[in-house]
Short mmCIF file of C-alpha atoms in Angstrom, two decimals:
data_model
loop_
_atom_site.label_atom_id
_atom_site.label_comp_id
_atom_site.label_asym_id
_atom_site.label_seq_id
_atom_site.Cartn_x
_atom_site.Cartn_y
_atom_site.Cartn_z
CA UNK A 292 23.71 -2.83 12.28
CA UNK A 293 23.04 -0.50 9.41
CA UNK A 294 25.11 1.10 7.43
CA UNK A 295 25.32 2.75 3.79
CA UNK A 296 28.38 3.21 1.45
CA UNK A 297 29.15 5.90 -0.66
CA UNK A 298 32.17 4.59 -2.69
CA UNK A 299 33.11 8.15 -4.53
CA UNK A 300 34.83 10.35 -2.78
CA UNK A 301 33.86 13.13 -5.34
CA UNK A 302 32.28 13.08 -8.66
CA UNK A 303 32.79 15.05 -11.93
CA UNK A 304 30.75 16.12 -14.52
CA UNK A 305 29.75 18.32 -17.52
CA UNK A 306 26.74 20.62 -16.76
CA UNK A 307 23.88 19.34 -19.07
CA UNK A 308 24.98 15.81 -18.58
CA UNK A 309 23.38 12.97 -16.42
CA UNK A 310 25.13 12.51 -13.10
CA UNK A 311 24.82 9.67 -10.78
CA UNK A 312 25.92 9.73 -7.54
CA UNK A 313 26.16 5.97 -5.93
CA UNK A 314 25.22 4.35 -2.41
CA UNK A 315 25.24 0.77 -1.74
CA UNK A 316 23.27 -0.22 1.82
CA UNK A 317 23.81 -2.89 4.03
CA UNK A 318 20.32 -3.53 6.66
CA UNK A 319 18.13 -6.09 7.73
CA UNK A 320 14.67 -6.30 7.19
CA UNK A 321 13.37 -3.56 4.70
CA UNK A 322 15.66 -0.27 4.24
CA UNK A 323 14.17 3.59 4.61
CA UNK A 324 16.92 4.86 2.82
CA UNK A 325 17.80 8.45 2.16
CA UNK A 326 19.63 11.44 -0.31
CA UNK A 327 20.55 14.44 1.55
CA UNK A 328 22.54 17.25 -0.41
CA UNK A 329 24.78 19.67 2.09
CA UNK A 330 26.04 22.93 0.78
CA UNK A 331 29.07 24.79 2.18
CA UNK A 332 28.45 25.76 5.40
CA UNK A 333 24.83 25.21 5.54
CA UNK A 334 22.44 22.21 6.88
CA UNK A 335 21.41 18.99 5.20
CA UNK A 336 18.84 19.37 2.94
CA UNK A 337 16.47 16.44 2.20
CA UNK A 338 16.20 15.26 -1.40
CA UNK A 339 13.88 12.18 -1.13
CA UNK A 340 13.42 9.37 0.67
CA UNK A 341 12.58 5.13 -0.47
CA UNK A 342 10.20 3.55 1.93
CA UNK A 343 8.32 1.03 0.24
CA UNK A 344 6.56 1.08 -3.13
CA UNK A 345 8.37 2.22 -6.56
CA UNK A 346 11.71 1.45 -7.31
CA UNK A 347 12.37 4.77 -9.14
CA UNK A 348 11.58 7.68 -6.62
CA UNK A 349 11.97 11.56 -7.85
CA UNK A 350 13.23 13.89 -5.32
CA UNK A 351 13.46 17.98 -5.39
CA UNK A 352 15.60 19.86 -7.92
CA UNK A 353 15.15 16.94 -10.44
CA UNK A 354 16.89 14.15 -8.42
CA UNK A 355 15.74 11.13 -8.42
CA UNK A 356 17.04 7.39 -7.25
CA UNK A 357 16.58 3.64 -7.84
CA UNK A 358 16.05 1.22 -5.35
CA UNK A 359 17.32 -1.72 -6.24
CA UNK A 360 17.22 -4.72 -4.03
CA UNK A 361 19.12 -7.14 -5.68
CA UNK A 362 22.30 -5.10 -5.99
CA UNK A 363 21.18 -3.61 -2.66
CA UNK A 364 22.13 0.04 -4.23
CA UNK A 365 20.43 3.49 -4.09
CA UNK A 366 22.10 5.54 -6.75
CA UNK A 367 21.12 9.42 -7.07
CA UNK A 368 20.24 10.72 -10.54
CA UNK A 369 20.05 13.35 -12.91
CA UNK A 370 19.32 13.61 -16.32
CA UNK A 371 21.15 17.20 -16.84
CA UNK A 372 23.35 18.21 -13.86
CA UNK A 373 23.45 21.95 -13.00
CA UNK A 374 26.76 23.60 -12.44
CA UNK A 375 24.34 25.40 -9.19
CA UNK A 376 23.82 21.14 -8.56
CA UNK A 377 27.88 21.20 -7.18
CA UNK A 378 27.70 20.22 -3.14
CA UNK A 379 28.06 17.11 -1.02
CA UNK A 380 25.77 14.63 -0.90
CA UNK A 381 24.90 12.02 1.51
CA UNK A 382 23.35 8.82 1.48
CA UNK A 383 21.54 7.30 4.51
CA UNK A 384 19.50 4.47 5.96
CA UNK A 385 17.32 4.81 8.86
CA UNK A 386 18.01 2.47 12.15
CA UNK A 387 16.50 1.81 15.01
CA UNK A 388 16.97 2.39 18.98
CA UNK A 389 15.45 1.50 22.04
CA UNK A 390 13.09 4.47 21.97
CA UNK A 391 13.48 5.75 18.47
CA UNK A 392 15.30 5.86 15.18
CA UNK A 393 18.18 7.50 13.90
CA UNK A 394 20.09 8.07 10.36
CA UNK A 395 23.17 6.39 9.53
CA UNK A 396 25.06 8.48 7.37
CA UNK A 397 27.51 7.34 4.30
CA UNK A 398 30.86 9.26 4.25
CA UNK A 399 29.30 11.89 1.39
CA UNK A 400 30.14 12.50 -2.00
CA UNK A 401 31.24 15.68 -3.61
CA UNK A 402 29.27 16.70 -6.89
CA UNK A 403 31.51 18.80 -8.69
CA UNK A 404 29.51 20.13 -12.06
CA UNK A 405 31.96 21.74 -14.53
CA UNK A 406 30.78 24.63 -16.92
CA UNK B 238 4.66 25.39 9.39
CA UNK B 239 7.53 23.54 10.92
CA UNK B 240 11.01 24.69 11.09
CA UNK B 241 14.49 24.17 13.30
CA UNK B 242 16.74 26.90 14.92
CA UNK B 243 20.38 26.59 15.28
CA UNK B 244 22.05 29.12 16.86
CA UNK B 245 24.84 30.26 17.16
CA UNK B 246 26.07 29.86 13.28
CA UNK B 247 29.95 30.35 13.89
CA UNK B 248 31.79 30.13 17.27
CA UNK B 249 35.51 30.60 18.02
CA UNK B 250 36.53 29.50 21.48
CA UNK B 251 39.84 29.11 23.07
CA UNK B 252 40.64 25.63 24.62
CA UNK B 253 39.03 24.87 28.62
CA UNK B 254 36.30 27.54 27.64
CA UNK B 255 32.27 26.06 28.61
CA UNK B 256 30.32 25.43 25.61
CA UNK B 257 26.41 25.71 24.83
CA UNK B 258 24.62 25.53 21.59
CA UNK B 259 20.94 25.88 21.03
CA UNK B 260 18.24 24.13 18.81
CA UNK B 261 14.86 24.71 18.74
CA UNK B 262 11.52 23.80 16.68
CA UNK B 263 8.63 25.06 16.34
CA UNK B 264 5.07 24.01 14.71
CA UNK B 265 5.37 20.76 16.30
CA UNK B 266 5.32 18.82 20.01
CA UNK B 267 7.06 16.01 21.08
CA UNK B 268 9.41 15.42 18.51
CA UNK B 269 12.92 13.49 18.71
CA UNK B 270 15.45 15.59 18.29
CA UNK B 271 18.97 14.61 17.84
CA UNK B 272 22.42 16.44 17.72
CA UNK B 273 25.17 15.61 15.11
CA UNK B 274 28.88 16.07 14.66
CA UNK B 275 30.53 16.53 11.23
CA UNK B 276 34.38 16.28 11.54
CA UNK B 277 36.20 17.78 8.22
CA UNK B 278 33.63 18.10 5.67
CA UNK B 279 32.53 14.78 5.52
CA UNK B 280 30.77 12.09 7.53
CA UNK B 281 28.31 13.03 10.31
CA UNK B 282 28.08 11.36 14.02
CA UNK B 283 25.48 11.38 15.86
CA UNK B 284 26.00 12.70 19.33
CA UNK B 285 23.07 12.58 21.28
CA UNK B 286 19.42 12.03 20.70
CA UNK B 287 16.29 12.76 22.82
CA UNK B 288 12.98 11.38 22.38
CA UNK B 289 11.25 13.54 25.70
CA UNK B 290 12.11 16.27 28.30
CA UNK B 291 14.72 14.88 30.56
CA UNK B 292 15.44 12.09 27.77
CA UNK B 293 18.99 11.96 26.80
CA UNK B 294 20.86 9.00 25.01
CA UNK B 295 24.15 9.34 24.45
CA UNK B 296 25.64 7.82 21.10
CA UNK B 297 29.57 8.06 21.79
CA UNK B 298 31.31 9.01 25.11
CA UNK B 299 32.75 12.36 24.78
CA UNK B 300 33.52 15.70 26.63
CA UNK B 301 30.20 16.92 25.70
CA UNK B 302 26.78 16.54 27.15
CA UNK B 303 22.96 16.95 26.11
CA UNK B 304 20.27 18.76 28.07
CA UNK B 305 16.24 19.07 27.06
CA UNK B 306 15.08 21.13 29.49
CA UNK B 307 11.52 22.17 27.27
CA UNK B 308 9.82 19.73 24.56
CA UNK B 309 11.11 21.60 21.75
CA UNK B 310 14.85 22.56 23.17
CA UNK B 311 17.68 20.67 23.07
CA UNK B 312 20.90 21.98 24.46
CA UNK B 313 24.83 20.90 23.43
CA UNK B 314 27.54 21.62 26.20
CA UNK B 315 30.77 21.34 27.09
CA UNK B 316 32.33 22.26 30.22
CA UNK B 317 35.41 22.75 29.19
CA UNK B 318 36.31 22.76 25.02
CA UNK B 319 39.22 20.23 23.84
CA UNK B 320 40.72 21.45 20.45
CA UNK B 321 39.11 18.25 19.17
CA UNK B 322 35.82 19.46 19.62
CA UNK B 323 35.94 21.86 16.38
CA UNK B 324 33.36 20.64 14.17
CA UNK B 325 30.02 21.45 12.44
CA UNK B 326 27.66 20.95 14.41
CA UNK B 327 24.01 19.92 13.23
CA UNK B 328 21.01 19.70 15.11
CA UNK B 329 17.91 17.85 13.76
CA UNK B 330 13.92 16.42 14.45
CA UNK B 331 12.09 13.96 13.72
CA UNK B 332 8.35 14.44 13.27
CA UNK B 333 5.48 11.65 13.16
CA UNK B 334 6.50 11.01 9.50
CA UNK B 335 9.30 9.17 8.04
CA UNK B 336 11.71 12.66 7.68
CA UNK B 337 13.93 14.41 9.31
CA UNK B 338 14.74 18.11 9.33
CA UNK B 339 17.91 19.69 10.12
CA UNK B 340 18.94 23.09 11.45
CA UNK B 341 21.58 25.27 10.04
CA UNK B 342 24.67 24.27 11.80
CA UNK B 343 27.07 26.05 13.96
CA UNK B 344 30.87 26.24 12.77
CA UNK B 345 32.63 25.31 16.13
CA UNK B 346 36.54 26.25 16.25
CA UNK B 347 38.57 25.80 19.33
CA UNK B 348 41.79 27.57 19.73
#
């Protein structure tokens, strides 16, 4: 089975400095592998998505994350975090089913951007 | 364009009461749609899925239940509401592409 790890529960940092939020995956075959960022109360938003192709993929709101296959790892990044950046984010791969897919989520990991 | 309705947002139920939540979609046809649990803030479940009218998979057994009775509708229930039900509750599609989109949530609290 798939799965993805999100080893942080939470995650500090200074607004105006780089953040990095970290997932490790665990799949078979080739991952489709995920960054979703949830604010209180509200839906998961999709931040961008590896499929295939290049290792560094840029998201919305300035995210972006590295595939990398050796250390099997999809870490979120940010050159200059955004206090307005603060929410929890999740990490996911995609798995199939008989008839379809579905997301495996990691646990989440709360950015917390100080002033 | 395509977009996902949860309704309703927040819900406050006492304990044996029936439950049903809502999702729909629209600009699309056929899509999979799915319905997810979060339990305390953090990791999400996934309930049910549906890839067709009728179509129900069931992920983990529980005192809830899925119904699609119209391609883009997709129904959670409970016939009677066990404090551990509380949750946020997310509904979401998939689409021909690689994404997925998901609704707004509903804050469930049973009392």
């Amino acid at each position: 089975a798939q799965s993805v790890a999100q080893p942080e529960d939470q995650v500090n940092v200074a607004e105006g400095n780089p953040l990095t939020v970290k997932c490790t995956y665990s799949v078979s075959g080739n991952p489709y592998l995920f960054w979703y960022v949830q604010y209180p109360n509200r839906g998961l938003q999709f931040l961008l998505k590896y499929i295939t192709g290049d290792n560094l993929v840029k998201g919305s709101y300035g995210f972006e994350a590295e595939f990398n296959k050796s250390q099997t790892s999809f870490h979120l990044k940010k050159p200059s975090a955004l206090v307005s950046d603060s929410a929890l984010y999740f990490c996911a791969v995609r798995e199939r089913m008989d008839s379809s897919y579905k997301l495996i989520f990691g646990s989440g990991t709360r950015l917390l951007v100080r002033p | 364009s395509q977009t996902i309705h949860q309704w309703p947002a927040t819900l406050v139920q006492p304990v044996g009461s029936p439950l049903s939540l809502e999702c729909t979609v629209e600009g699309t046809s056929n899509p999979n749609l799915y319905w997810y649990r979060q339990a305390a803030g953090r990791g999400l479940q996934l309930l049910f899925y549906s890839v067709g009218i009728g179509q129900i998979s069931s992920e983990v057994p529980q005192n809830l239940s899925a119904s699609r009775p119209q391609d883009r509708q997709f129904i959670l229930s409970s016939k009677k509401l066990l404090l551990s039900d509380s949750g946020f509750y997310l509904c979401a599609w998939k689409g021909t592409g690689v994404g997925y989109t998901f609704g707004s949530g509903t804050r469930l609290t049973v009392v």
